[in-house]
Tab-separated table of C-alpha atoms in Angstrom:
chain	number	residue	atom	x	y	z
A	1	UNK	CA	-35.194	-40.928	0.830
A	2	UNK	CA	-35.904	-38.795	3.626
A	3	UNK	CA	-34.254	-35.385	3.958
A	4	UNK	CA	-32.627	-34.759	7.252
A	5	UNK	CA	-34.604	-33.264	9.962
A	6	UNK	CA	-34.281	-29.606	10.972
A	7	UNK	CA	-32.929	-28.309	14.107
A	8	UNK	CA	-35.721	-27.865	16.309
A	9	UNK	CA	-34.063	-25.089	17.993
A	10	UNK	CA	-33.678	-22.894	15.034
A	11	UNK	CA	-30.009	-23.098	14.448
A	12	UNK	CA	-28.302	-23.767	11.281
A	13	UNK	CA	-28.272	-27.250	10.312
A	14	UNK	CA	-24.845	-27.050	8.778
A	15	UNK	CA	-22.984	-24.009	9.509
A	16	UNK	CA	-20.224	-23.363	7.430
A	17	UNK	CA	-17.164	-21.135	7.609
A	18	UNK	CA	-17.571	-19.914	3.782
A	19	UNK	CA	-18.883	-16.144	3.562
A	20	UNK	CA	-22.270	-15.935	1.751
A	21	UNK	CA	-22.263	-15.837	-2.249
A	22	UNK	CA	-23.199	-12.634	-2.330
A	23	UNK	CA	-21.920	-9.863	-0.226
A	24	UNK	CA	-23.993	-6.707	0.398
A	25	UNK	CA	-21.582	-4.525	1.244
A	26	UNK	CA	-18.740	-4.922	-2.027
A	27	UNK	CA	-19.458	-3.184	-5.209
A	28	UNK	CA	-17.607	-3.530	-8.592
A	29	UNK	CA	-15.877	-0.935	-9.988
A	30	UNK	CA	-17.259	0.087	-13.694
A	31	UNK	CA	-15.904	3.074	-14.762
A	32	UNK	CA	-12.220	4.155	-16.086
A	33	UNK	CA	-11.849	7.107	-13.872
A	34	UNK	CA	-12.311	4.877	-10.960
A	35	UNK	CA	-9.407	2.284	-12.262
A	36	UNK	CA	-7.058	5.414	-13.174
A	37	UNK	CA	-7.090	6.830	-9.890
A	38	UNK	CA	-6.510	3.478	-8.171
A	39	UNK	CA	-3.390	3.506	-10.481
A	40	UNK	CA	-1.892	6.372	-8.750
A	41	UNK	CA	-2.480	5.067	-5.474
A	42	UNK	CA	-0.546	2.730	-3.407
A	43	UNK	CA	-0.076	-1.026	-4.724
A	44	UNK	CA	1.639	-4.329	-3.667
A	45	UNK	CA	2.692	-6.874	-6.288
A	46	UNK	CA	2.089	-10.662	-5.262
A	47	UNK	CA	3.709	-13.456	-7.325
A	48	UNK	CA	0.123	-14.227	-8.891
A	49	UNK	CA	-1.413	-10.591	-8.907
A	50	UNK	CA	-1.011	-7.083	-7.976
A	51	UNK	CA	-3.259	-5.397	-5.572
A	52	UNK	CA	-4.320	-1.394	-5.558
A	53	UNK	CA	-5.912	0.309	-2.861
A	54	UNK	CA	-6.974	3.697	-2.393
A	55	UNK	CA	-8.991	5.731	-0.013
A	56	UNK	CA	-12.028	7.275	-1.364
A	57	UNK	CA	-13.022	10.947	-0.487
A	58	UNK	CA	-16.353	11.284	1.478
A	59	UNK	CA	-18.055	13.029	-1.395
A	60	UNK	CA	-17.103	10.459	-4.274
A	61	UNK	CA	-20.059	8.148	-3.334
A	62	UNK	CA	-22.883	8.278	-1.093
A	63	UNK	CA	-22.349	5.174	1.198
A	64	UNK	CA	-18.899	5.733	2.774
A	65	UNK	CA	-19.183	2.243	4.368
A	66	UNK	CA	-19.027	0.575	0.761
A	67	UNK	CA	-15.763	-1.588	-0.117
A	68	UNK	CA	-15.317	-1.384	-3.989
A	69	UNK	CA	-13.313	-3.796	-6.165
A	70	UNK	CA	-12.322	-3.858	-9.730
A	71	UNK	CA	-10.547	-6.497	-11.961
A	72	UNK	CA	-8.409	-6.386	-14.891
A	73	UNK	CA	-6.026	-8.674	-17.005
A	74	UNK	CA	-4.278	-7.349	-19.994
A	75	UNK	CA	-3.741	-9.185	-23.066
A	76	UNK	CA	-0.272	-10.080	-21.884
A	77	UNK	CA	-1.992	-12.681	-19.649
A	78	UNK	CA	-3.151	-14.439	-22.746
A	79	UNK	CA	-6.157	-15.002	-25.354
A	80	UNK	CA	-9.775	-14.074	-23.917
A	81	UNK	CA	-10.194	-17.717	-22.303
A	82	UNK	CA	-6.819	-16.957	-20.045
A	83	UNK	CA	-7.970	-13.665	-19.109
A	84	UNK	CA	-11.336	-14.628	-18.099
A	85	UNK	CA	-10.224	-17.451	-16.130
A	86	UNK	CA	-7.802	-15.237	-14.639
A	87	UNK	CA	-10.458	-12.924	-13.427
A	88	UNK	CA	-12.768	-15.423	-12.357
A	89	UNK	CA	-10.119	-16.435	-9.944
A	90	UNK	CA	-9.491	-13.091	-8.776
A	91	UNK	CA	-13.125	-12.572	-8.515
A	92	UNK	CA	-13.493	-15.446	-6.132
A	93	UNK	CA	-10.528	-14.573	-4.156
A	94	UNK	CA	-11.970	-11.067	-3.471
A	95	UNK	CA	-15.381	-12.582	-2.486
A	96	UNK	CA	-14.002	-14.637	0.072
A	97	UNK	CA	-11.606	-12.352	1.553
A	98	UNK	CA	-12.466	-8.758	1.388
A	99	UNK	CA	-15.711	-8.788	3.327
A	100	UNK	CA	-13.492	-9.599	6.159
A	101	UNK	CA	-10.380	-8.047	5.614
A	102	UNK	CA	-11.316	-5.107	3.352
A	103	UNK	CA	-11.843	-1.520	4.735
A	104	UNK	CA	-14.923	0.477	4.216
A	105	UNK	CA	-14.629	3.281	1.941
A	106	UNK	CA	-11.376	1.960	-0.035
A	107	UNK	CA	-10.999	0.687	-3.460
A	108	UNK	CA	-9.056	-2.200	-4.610
A	109	UNK	CA	-8.025	-3.308	-8.275
A	110	UNK	CA	-6.704	-6.726	-8.356
A	111	UNK	CA	-4.231	-7.142	-11.560
A	112	UNK	CA	-4.024	-10.317	-13.198
A	113	UNK	CA	-0.433	-11.522	-14.003
A	114	UNK	CA	0.978	-13.200	-17.121
A	115	UNK	CA	1.183	-16.975	-16.695
A	116	UNK	CA	0.748	-16.631	-12.753
A	117	UNK	CA	-3.030	-16.061	-12.177
A	118	UNK	CA	-4.635	-18.769	-13.824
A	119	UNK	CA	-2.188	-21.346	-12.890
A	120	UNK	CA	-1.099	-20.817	-8.913
A	121	UNK	CA	-3.036	-22.740	-6.199
A	122	UNK	CA	-5.915	-21.067	-5.195
A	123	UNK	CA	-4.928	-21.366	-1.579
A	124	UNK	CA	-1.636	-19.667	-2.343
A	125	UNK	CA	-3.663	-16.869	-3.923
A	126	UNK	CA	-5.933	-16.363	-1.017
A	127	UNK	CA	-2.767	-16.245	1.276
A	128	UNK	CA	-1.119	-13.644	-1.047
A	129	UNK	CA	-4.401	-11.293	-1.038
A	130	UNK	CA	-4.383	-11.512	3.011
A	131	UNK	CA	-0.644	-10.771	2.933
A	132	UNK	CA	-1.162	-7.838	0.446
A	133	UNK	CA	-4.068	-6.178	2.233
A	134	UNK	CA	-2.327	-6.076	5.702
A	135	UNK	CA	0.824	-4.509	4.078
A	136	UNK	CA	-1.601	-2.033	2.121
A	137	UNK	CA	-3.240	-1.387	5.431
A	138	UNK	CA	-0.458	-0.892	7.532
A	139	UNK	CA	0.992	1.618	5.117
A	140	UNK	CA	-2.014	3.549	4.740
A	141	UNK	CA	-1.912	4.120	8.635
């Protein structure tokens, strides 16, 4: 089988609407202190998860344009398999949504909910994250 011909003009053969698999401006939270700071900030509860958003002070990170995100699921969500599945789904909706809707200089924490994060339709979770971010950004102004 012969592969399809590449466009001569240098354009992309199959332009898609999906963001790249790796975003250069999205960083994962790892330190407990970052999660604790976000816990004291604004939050919005949605059916499948809770989103916390916190604006960083300029002296916290060297790059002020960075969007950072963290994920957590307690043991209430279920056993390790259920928690990992819930976090995978949260990571994917964050990867698809935060590069476009996340504000530079903010930390976001997505918290999984028992019985919902792993079972809700993926499209509903994406829509819920869009609505949650809109609410958080509107209240932060």
